[in-house]
């Protein structure tokens, strides 16, 4: 084995470890999102008018729901961009010395990479569904628990709803960024 092949092998292993790290970060973002939504719901219930003063600025708490889903969308985007970049690099490494495709190639062969993208797309759809449900439950609970306060500040609900919807649309758009071998020119 030449020195270049050993170096490419180490680079390949390192890049795959980084891909796995980014996938774990996507999972952690989902966990953080769920924790934020549950915390916001708990705060809504704990501060309801019967147990606290009616002058609480609940409209600020309501804005936490779309902020949480925007966080999820941004973290998902960051991870997807990193994974796509790493997979381009892996694709280029898989093509080194494999011009005749004698060795199966996970990232450079569209059959494998497209199926991998389909499987990962489910994560994006699950995140969008989770964000949609989290925002809907949170905003509807806020309207039900605080009708007077939010009636005085309807802009808070509208702003929260629009930002929440934008974050869900963004989560649904992220799969379009997934790597495909056609995106890669084969150079490193």
Short mmCIF file of C-alpha atoms in Angstrom, two decimals:
data_model
loop_
_atom_site.label_atom_id
_atom_site.label_comp_id
_atom_site.label_asym_id
_atom_site.label_seq_id
_atom_site.Cartn_x
_atom_site.Cartn_y
_atom_site.Cartn_z
CA UNK A 1 0.00 0.00 0.00
CA UNK A 2 1.26 3.42 -0.85
CA UNK A 3 1.47 6.28 1.57
CA UNK A 4 -1.34 8.14 -0.25
CA UNK A 5 -3.72 5.18 0.18
CA UNK A 6 -3.04 4.91 3.89
CA UNK A 7 -3.54 8.65 4.27
CA UNK A 8 -6.82 8.46 2.31
CA UNK A 9 -7.98 5.57 4.51
CA UNK A 10 -7.35 7.56 7.68
CA UNK A 11 -9.10 10.56 6.19
CA UNK A 12 -12.04 8.37 5.25
CA UNK A 13 -12.35 6.95 8.76
CA UNK A 14 -12.06 10.42 10.28
CA UNK A 15 -14.72 11.83 7.96
CA UNK A 16 -17.10 8.97 8.78
CA UNK A 17 -16.59 9.57 12.49
CA UNK A 18 -17.52 13.20 11.90
CA UNK A 19 -20.66 12.15 9.97
CA UNK A 20 -21.69 9.99 12.93
CA UNK A 21 -21.07 12.92 15.28
CA UNK A 22 -23.30 15.18 13.17
CA UNK A 23 -26.05 12.55 13.12
CA UNK A 24 -25.84 12.34 16.91
CA UNK A 25 -26.09 16.14 17.08
CA UNK A 26 -29.32 16.00 15.08
CA UNK A 27 -30.73 13.56 17.61
CA UNK A 28 -29.61 15.79 20.47
CA UNK A 29 -31.33 18.78 18.86
CA UNK A 30 -34.60 16.81 18.84
CA UNK A 31 -34.14 15.99 22.53
CA UNK A 32 -33.42 19.62 23.38
CA UNK A 33 -36.47 20.72 21.38
CA UNK A 34 -38.78 18.34 23.23
CA UNK A 35 -37.34 19.51 26.56
CA UNK A 36 -37.92 23.15 25.63
CA UNK A 37 -41.51 22.53 24.53
CA UNK A 38 -42.32 20.56 27.68
CA UNK A 39 -40.75 23.30 29.82
CA UNK A 40 -42.77 26.01 28.06
CA UNK A 41 -45.98 24.01 28.47
CA UNK A 42 -45.22 23.50 32.15
CA UNK A 43 -44.61 27.23 32.56
CA UNK A 44 -47.92 28.05 30.83
CA UNK A 45 -49.81 25.76 33.18
CA UNK A 46 -47.90 26.80 36.30
CA UNK A 47 -48.49 30.50 35.65
CA UNK A 48 -52.17 30.22 34.72
CA UNK A 49 -54.32 33.11 35.95
CA UNK A 50 -55.85 31.18 38.86
CA UNK A 51 -52.41 30.66 40.45
CA UNK A 52 -50.61 33.88 39.55
CA UNK A 53 -51.30 37.52 38.90
CA UNK A 54 -53.18 38.37 35.73
CA UNK A 55 -50.57 40.89 34.69
CA UNK A 56 -48.01 38.27 33.59
CA UNK A 57 -46.64 39.03 30.11
CA UNK A 58 -47.66 35.63 28.73
CA UNK A 59 -47.20 36.90 25.18
CA UNK A 60 -43.45 36.67 25.73
CA UNK A 61 -43.73 33.08 26.88
CA UNK A 62 -45.80 32.24 23.80
CA UNK A 63 -42.96 33.39 21.57
CA UNK A 64 -40.80 30.64 23.10
CA UNK A 65 -42.60 27.97 21.04
CA UNK A 66 -41.56 29.29 17.62
CA UNK A 67 -38.11 30.15 18.98
CA UNK A 68 -37.71 26.49 19.97
CA UNK A 69 -38.81 25.23 16.54
CA UNK A 70 -36.55 27.78 14.83
CA UNK A 71 -33.69 26.43 16.95
CA UNK A 72 -34.56 22.91 15.78
CA UNK A 73 -34.66 24.02 12.15
CA UNK A 74 -31.33 25.82 12.39
CA UNK A 75 -29.59 22.91 14.12
CA UNK A 76 -31.03 20.49 11.56
CA UNK A 77 -29.82 22.73 8.73
CA UNK A 78 -26.35 23.01 10.25
CA UNK A 79 -26.08 19.24 10.65
CA UNK A 80 -27.39 18.55 7.13
CA UNK A 81 -24.91 20.97 5.57
CA UNK A 82 -22.03 19.39 7.50
CA UNK A 83 -23.15 15.87 6.59
CA UNK A 84 -23.54 16.83 2.93
CA UNK A 85 -20.07 18.36 2.84
CA UNK A 86 -18.55 15.32 4.54
CA UNK A 87 -20.34 12.93 2.19
CA UNK A 88 -18.95 14.85 -0.81
CA UNK A 89 -15.50 14.37 0.66
CA UNK A 90 -16.18 10.66 1.29
CA UNK A 91 -17.47 10.28 -2.25
CA UNK A 92 -14.25 11.74 -3.64
CA UNK A 93 -12.20 9.37 -1.45
CA UNK A 94 -14.28 6.38 -2.53
CA UNK A 95 -13.56 7.21 -6.17
CA UNK A 96 -9.77 7.29 -5.64
CA UNK A 97 -8.34 4.24 -7.39
CA UNK A 98 -11.83 2.84 -7.97
CA UNK A 99 -12.51 4.24 -11.45
CA UNK A 100 -13.75 0.84 -12.68
CA UNK A 101 -15.99 0.56 -9.60
CA UNK A 102 -14.50 -2.76 -8.54
CA UNK A 103 -15.22 -1.98 -4.88
CA UNK A 104 -18.78 -1.08 -3.81
CA UNK A 105 -19.09 2.60 -2.99
CA UNK A 106 -21.70 3.81 -0.51
CA UNK A 107 -21.39 7.55 -1.18
CA UNK A 108 -20.31 7.54 -4.83
CA UNK A 109 -22.97 5.10 -6.07
CA UNK A 110 -26.39 6.76 -6.48
CA UNK A 111 -28.20 3.51 -5.63
CA UNK A 112 -26.81 3.52 -2.11
CA UNK A 113 -26.71 7.25 -1.45
CA UNK A 114 -30.25 7.91 -2.67
CA UNK A 115 -31.61 5.15 -0.42
CA UNK A 116 -29.61 6.57 2.50
CA UNK A 117 -31.14 9.98 1.81
CA UNK A 118 -34.64 8.48 1.77
CA UNK A 119 -34.04 6.93 5.17
CA UNK A 120 -32.64 10.17 6.59
CA UNK A 121 -35.53 12.14 5.10
CA UNK A 122 -37.81 10.42 7.61
CA UNK A 123 -35.86 12.18 10.38
CA UNK A 124 -36.55 15.53 8.71
CA UNK A 125 -40.26 14.75 8.36
CA UNK A 126 -40.42 13.58 11.97
CA UNK A 127 -38.74 16.81 13.10
CA UNK A 128 -41.23 18.88 11.07
CA UNK A 129 -44.16 16.93 12.49
CA UNK A 130 -42.79 17.35 16.01
CA UNK A 131 -42.33 21.10 15.48
CA UNK A 132 -45.83 21.44 14.03
CA UNK A 133 -47.39 19.53 16.93
CA UNK A 134 -45.29 21.29 19.57
CA UNK A 135 -46.23 24.72 18.27
CA UNK A 136 -49.89 23.84 17.81
CA UNK A 137 -50.22 22.38 21.30
CA UNK A 138 -48.32 25.25 22.89
CA UNK A 139 -50.11 28.05 21.10
CA UNK A 140 -53.55 26.49 21.50
CA UNK A 141 -52.89 25.87 25.20
CA UNK A 142 -51.81 29.48 25.62
CA UNK A 143 -54.96 30.76 23.92
CA UNK A 144 -57.12 28.48 26.08
CA UNK A 145 -55.38 29.30 29.38
CA UNK A 146 -54.82 33.04 28.73
CA UNK A 147 -57.68 34.26 26.54
CA UNK A 148 -57.79 37.74 28.12
CA UNK A 149 -54.05 38.46 28.00
CA UNK A 150 -53.65 37.18 24.46
CA UNK A 151 -56.84 38.92 23.40
CA UNK A 152 -55.18 42.17 24.46
CA UNK A 153 -52.02 41.25 22.50
CA UNK A 154 -53.16 39.25 19.45
CA UNK A 155 -49.98 40.13 17.57
CA UNK A 156 -48.02 37.76 19.83
CA UNK A 157 -50.08 34.77 18.64
CA UNK A 158 -49.89 35.86 15.00
CA UNK A 159 -46.13 36.41 15.13
CA UNK A 160 -45.64 33.11 16.95
CA UNK A 161 -47.82 31.29 14.42
CA UNK A 162 -46.06 32.75 11.39
CA UNK A 163 -42.58 32.05 12.76
CA UNK A 164 -43.64 28.54 13.78
CA UNK A 165 -45.02 27.84 10.32
CA UNK A 166 -41.84 29.20 8.71
CA UNK A 167 -39.69 26.90 10.84
CA UNK A 168 -41.81 23.87 9.87
CA UNK A 169 -41.55 24.78 6.17
CA UNK A 170 -37.78 25.17 6.58
CA UNK A 171 -37.57 21.73 8.21
CA UNK A 172 -39.46 20.25 5.25
CA UNK A 173 -37.09 22.02 2.83
CA UNK A 174 -33.89 20.67 4.41
CA UNK A 175 -34.06 17.24 2.68
CA UNK A 176 -33.49 19.00 -0.65
CA UNK A 177 -29.94 19.70 0.54
CA UNK A 178 -29.09 16.01 0.92
CA UNK A 179 -26.00 14.79 -0.86
CA UNK A 180 -26.24 12.91 -4.14
CA UNK A 181 -23.21 11.73 -6.12
CA UNK A 182 -24.28 13.90 -9.07
CA UNK A 183 -23.52 16.92 -6.84
CA UNK A 184 -19.89 15.86 -6.64
CA UNK A 185 -17.38 16.34 -9.41
CA UNK A 186 -15.07 13.73 -7.88
CA UNK A 187 -12.31 16.13 -6.94
CA UNK A 188 -11.01 16.66 -3.44
#
